[in-house]
Tab-separated table of C-alpha atoms in Angstrom:
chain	number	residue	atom	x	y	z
G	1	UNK	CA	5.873	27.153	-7.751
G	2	UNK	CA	1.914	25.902	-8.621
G	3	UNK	CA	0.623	22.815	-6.931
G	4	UNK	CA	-2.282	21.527	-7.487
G	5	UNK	CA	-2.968	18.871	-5.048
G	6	UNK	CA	-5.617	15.930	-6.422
G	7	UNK	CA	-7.669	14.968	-3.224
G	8	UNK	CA	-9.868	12.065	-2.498
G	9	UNK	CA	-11.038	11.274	0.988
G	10	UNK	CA	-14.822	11.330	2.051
G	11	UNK	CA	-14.194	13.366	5.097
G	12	UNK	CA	-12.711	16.046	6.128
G	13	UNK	CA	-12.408	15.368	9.177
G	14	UNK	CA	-9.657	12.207	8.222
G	15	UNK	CA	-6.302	12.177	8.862
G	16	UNK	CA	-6.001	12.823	5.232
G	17	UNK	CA	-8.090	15.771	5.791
G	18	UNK	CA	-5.799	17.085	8.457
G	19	UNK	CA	-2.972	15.890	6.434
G	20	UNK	CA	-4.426	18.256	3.599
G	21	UNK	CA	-4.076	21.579	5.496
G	22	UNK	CA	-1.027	21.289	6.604
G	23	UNK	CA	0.095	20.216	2.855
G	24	UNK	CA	-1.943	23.575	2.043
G	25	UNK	CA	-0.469	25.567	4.716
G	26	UNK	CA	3.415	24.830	4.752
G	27	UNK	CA	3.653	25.745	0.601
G	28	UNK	CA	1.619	28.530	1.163
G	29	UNK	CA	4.212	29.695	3.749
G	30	UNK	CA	6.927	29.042	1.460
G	31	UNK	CA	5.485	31.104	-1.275
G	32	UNK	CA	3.551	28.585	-3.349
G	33	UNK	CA	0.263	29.116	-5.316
G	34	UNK	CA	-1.674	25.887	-4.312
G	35	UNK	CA	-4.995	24.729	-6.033
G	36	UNK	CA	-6.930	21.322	-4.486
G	37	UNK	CA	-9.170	19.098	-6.683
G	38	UNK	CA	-11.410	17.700	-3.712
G	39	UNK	CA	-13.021	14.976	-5.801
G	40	UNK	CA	-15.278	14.205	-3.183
G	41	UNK	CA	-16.864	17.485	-3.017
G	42	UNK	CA	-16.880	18.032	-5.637
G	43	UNK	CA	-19.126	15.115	-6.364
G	44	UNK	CA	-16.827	13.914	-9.387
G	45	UNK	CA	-18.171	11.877	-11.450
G	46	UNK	CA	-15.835	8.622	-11.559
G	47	UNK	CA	-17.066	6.643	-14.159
G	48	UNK	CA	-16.630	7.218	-17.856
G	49	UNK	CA	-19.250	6.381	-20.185
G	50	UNK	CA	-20.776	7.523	-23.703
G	51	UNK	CA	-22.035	11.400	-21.821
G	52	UNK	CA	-18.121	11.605	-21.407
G	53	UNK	CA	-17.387	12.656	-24.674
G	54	UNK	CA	-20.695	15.343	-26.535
G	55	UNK	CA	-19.935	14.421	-30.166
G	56	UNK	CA	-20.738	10.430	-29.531
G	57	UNK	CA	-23.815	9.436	-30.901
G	58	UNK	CA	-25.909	8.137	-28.159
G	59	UNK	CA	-26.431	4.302	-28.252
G	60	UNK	CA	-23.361	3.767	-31.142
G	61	UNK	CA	-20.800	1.326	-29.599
G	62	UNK	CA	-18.392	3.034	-27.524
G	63	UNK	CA	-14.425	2.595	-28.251
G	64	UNK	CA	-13.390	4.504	-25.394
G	65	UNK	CA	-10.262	5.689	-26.786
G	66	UNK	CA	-11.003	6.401	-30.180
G	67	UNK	CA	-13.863	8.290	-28.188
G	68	UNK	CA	-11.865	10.661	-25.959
G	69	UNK	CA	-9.528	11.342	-28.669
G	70	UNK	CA	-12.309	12.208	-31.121
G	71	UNK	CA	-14.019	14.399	-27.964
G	72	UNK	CA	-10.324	15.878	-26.954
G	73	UNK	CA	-9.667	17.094	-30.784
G	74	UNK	CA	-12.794	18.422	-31.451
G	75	UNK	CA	-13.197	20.189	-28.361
G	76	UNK	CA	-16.063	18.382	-27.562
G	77	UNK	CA	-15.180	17.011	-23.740
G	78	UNK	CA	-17.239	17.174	-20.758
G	79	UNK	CA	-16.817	20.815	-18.501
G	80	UNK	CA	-15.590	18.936	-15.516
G	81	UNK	CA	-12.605	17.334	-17.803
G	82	UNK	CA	-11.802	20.589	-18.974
G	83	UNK	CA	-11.256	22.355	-15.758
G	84	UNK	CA	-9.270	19.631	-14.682
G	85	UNK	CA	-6.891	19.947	-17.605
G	86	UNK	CA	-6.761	23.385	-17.081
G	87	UNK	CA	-5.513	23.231	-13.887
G	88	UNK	CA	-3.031	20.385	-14.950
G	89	UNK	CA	-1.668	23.241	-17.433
G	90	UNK	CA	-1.214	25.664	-14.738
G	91	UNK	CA	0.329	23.890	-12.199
G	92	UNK	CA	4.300	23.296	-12.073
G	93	UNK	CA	4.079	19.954	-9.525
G	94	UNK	CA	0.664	17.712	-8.703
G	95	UNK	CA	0.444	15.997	-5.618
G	96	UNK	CA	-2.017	12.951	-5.810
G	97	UNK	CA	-3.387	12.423	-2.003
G	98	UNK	CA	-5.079	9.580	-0.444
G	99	UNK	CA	-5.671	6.672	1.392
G	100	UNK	CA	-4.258	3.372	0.294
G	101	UNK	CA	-7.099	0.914	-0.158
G	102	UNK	CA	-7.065	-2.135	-1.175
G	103	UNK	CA	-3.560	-1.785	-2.346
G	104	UNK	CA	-4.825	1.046	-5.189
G	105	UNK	CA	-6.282	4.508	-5.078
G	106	UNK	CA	-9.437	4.771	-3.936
G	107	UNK	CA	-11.947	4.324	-7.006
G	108	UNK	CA	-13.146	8.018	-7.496
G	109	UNK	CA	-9.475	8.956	-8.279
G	110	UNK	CA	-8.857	5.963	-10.699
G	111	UNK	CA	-11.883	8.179	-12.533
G	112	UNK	CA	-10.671	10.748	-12.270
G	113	UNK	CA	-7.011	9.629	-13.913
G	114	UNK	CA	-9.729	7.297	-16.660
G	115	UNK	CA	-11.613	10.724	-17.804
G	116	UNK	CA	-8.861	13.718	-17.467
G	117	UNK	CA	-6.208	11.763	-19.447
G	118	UNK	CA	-8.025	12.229	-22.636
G	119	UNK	CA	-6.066	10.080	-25.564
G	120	UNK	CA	-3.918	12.869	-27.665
G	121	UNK	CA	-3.736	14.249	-24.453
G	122	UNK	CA	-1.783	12.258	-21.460
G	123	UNK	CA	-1.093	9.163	-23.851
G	124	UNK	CA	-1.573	8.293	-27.244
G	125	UNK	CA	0.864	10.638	-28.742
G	126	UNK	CA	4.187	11.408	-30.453
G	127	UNK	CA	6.069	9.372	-33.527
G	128	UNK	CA	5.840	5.700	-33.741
G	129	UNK	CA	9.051	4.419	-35.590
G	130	UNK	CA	11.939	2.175	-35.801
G	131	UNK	CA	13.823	4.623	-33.224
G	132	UNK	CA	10.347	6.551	-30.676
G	133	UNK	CA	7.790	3.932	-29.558
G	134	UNK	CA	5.443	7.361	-28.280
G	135	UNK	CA	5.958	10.218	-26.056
G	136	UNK	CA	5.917	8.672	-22.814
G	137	UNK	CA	8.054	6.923	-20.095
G	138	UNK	CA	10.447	10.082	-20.026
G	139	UNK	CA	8.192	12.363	-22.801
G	140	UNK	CA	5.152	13.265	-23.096
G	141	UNK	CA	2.389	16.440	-22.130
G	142	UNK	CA	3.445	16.613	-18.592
G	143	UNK	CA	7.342	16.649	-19.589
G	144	UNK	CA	8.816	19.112	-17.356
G	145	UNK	CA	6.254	18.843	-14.483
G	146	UNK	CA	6.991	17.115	-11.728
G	147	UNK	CA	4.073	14.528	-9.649
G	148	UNK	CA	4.160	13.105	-6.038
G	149	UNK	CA	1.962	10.497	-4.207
G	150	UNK	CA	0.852	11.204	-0.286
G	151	UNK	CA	-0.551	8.095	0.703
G	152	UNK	CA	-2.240	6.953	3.995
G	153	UNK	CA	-1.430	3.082	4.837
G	154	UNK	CA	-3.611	1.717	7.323
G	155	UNK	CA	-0.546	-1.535	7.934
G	156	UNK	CA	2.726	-1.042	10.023
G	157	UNK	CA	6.072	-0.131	7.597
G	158	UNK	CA	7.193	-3.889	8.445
G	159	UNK	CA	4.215	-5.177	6.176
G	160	UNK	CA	5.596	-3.252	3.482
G	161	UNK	CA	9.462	-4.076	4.166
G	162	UNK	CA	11.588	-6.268	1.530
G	163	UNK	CA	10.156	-9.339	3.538
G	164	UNK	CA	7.269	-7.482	4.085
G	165	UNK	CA	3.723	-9.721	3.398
G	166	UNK	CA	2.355	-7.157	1.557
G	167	UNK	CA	5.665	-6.554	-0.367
G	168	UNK	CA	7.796	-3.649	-0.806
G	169	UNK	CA	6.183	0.052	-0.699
G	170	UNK	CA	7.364	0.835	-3.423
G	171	UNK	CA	6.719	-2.314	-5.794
G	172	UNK	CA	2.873	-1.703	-4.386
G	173	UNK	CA	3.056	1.721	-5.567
G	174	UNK	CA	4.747	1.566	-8.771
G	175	UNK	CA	1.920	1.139	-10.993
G	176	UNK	CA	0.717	4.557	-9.572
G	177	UNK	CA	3.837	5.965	-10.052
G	178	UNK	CA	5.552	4.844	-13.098
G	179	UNK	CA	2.070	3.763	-14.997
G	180	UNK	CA	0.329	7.287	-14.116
G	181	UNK	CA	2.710	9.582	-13.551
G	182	UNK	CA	5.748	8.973	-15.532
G	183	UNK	CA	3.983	7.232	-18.531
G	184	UNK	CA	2.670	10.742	-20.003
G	185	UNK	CA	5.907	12.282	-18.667
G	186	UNK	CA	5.658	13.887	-14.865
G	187	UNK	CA	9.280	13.586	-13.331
G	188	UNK	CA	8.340	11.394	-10.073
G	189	UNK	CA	9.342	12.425	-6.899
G	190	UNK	CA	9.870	10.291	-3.865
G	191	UNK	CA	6.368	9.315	-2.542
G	192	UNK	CA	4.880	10.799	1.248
G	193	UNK	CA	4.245	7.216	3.037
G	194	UNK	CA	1.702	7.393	6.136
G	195	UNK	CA	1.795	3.989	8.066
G	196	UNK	CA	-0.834	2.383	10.965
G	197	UNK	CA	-2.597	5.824	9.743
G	198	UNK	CA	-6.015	3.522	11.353
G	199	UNK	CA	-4.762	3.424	15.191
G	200	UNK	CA	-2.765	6.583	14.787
G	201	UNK	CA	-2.661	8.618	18.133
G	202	UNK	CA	-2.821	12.269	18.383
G	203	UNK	CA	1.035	12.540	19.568
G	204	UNK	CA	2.023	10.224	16.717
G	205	UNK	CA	0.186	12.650	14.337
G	206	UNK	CA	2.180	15.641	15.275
G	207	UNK	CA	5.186	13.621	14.512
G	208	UNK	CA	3.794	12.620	11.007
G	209	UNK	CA	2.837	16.462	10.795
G	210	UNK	CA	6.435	17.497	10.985
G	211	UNK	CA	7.771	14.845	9.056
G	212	UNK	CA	5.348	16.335	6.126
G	213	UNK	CA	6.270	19.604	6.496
G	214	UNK	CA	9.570	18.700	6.204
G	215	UNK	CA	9.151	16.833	3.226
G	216	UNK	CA	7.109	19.645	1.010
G	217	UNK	CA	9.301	22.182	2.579
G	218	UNK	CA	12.030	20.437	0.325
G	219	UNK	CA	10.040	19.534	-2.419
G	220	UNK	CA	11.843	22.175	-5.241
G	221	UNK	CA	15.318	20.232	-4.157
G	222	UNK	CA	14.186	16.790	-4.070
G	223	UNK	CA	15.511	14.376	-6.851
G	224	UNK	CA	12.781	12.759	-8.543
G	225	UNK	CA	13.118	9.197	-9.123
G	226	UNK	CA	15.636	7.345	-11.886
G	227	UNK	CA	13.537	6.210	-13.778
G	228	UNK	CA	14.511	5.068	-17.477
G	229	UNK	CA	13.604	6.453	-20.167
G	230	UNK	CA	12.018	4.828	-22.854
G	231	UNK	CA	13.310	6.326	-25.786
G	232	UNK	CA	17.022	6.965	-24.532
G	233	UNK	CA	18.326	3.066	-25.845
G	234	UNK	CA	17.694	1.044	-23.058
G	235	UNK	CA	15.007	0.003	-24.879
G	236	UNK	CA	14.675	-2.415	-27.509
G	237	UNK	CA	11.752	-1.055	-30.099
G	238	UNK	CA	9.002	-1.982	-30.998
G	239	UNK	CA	9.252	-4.931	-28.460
G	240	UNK	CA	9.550	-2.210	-25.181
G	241	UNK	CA	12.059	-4.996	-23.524
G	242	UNK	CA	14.908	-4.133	-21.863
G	243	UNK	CA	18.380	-4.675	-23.772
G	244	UNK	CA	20.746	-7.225	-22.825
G	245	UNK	CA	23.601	-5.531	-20.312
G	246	UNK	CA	21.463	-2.967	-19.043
G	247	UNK	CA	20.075	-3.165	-15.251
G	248	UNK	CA	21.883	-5.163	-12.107
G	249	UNK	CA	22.776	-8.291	-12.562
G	250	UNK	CA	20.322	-10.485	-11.380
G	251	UNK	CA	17.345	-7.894	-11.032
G	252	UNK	CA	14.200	-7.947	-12.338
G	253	UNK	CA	10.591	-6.864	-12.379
G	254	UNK	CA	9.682	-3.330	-11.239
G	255	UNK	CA	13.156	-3.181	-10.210
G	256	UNK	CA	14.869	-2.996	-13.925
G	257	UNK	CA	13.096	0.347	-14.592
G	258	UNK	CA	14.825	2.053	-11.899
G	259	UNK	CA	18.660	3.418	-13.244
G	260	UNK	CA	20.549	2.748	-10.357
């Protein structure tokens, strides 16, 4: 299996830095090419703007989607993009790592996800008819591939419980998950969830060490999550809402798009 593991921590010497090698190490020992996007050394450049995309005329308005699609077709996109989708090409699964802040990704991989998913590229594609709103939600470029999120969270697991103040782990991470990885078509599997990764001691990291070993060790048998398809009838089209009789009774939000 590839891997290409998307990385962004400012230090190396992190948790998530630590967390990294042993990612690195355990699928090397079970026979896996690995490739890391370290976006902080890398010095990536996080936000997009009109030097994103070489055929723009300098100073014209910029309609950044029209722009990236016009760059993507033309083959006119920035080297650093490029390489990126390259790598996206090669690899089988891609493992987004970092450190929950604020309740999001930290900033420089938001940019990164805002300048490598080029329009006609991870959205903006496919038929758009009475019976296909788009390739995505269950289609798209990354069909096939499968994506993962291993994310440090500074609270205890209780914070993040049912009753949890911050709400459910899950809910917090299902924009990540559904909006950026299953939108342009990764099958999602079950997220890597760090917790009080801030006061963590050195005998509670060796347990989070094996528990993450464990976990990628597994990672060509685990079932990716149920999500529904868009295009499959659950769907009403063009208005993207769910159908009557589809979904527990009683649910709703985040929880409808889960086939359970």
């Amino acid at each position: 299996m590839k891997v290409l593991i998307v990385f962004a921590h400012p230090d190396e010497r992190s948790l998530n830095g630590s967390l990294l090698k042993v990612s690195v190490k355990q699928l090397e020992d079970d026979g896996h090419e690995v490739k890391v996007s370290d976006l902080y050394r890398m010095k990536w450049k996080a936000v997009i703007d009109e030097d994103d995309f070489l055929n723009h005329n300098k100073g014209e308005r910029l309609q950044v989607a029209a722009a990236s699609g016009g760059a993507f077709f033309n083959n006119k996109l920035t080297e650093d993009v490029v390489q990126e989708h390259e790598k996206l090409q090669w690899a089988d699964t891609v493992i987004f790592q970092f450190p929950m802040w604020w309740f999001q990704m930290p900033a420089i991989l938001k940019g990164w996800v805002d300048r490598v998913y080029s329009l006609g590229y991870a959205c903006g594609v496919g038929e758009h008819n009475e019976t296909k709103w788009g390739d995505r939600y269950g289609d798209g470029f990354f069909k096939g591939k499968r994506g993962m999120l291993m994310v440090t969270i500074g609270g205890p697991v209780s914070n993040y419980s049912e009753r949890g103040i911050c709400g459910p782990i899950d809910d917090v991470l299902f924009p990540i998950n559904h909006g950026i990885l299953y939108y342009p078509g990764f099958s999602v599997l079950p997220s890597f969830k760090v917790f009080k990764s801030n006061t963590m001691t050195s005998e509670v990291y060796d347990d989070w060490a094996a528990k993450l070993e464990e976990h990628l060790h597994n990672i060509e048998n685990m079932v990716p999550i149920p999500y529904r398809s868009q295009n499959d009838g659950d769907y009403s089209i063009p208005s993207l809402e769910m159908k009557p009789g589809f979904g527990k009774p009683g649910a709703q939000g985040f929880s409808l798009h889960i086939d359970s």
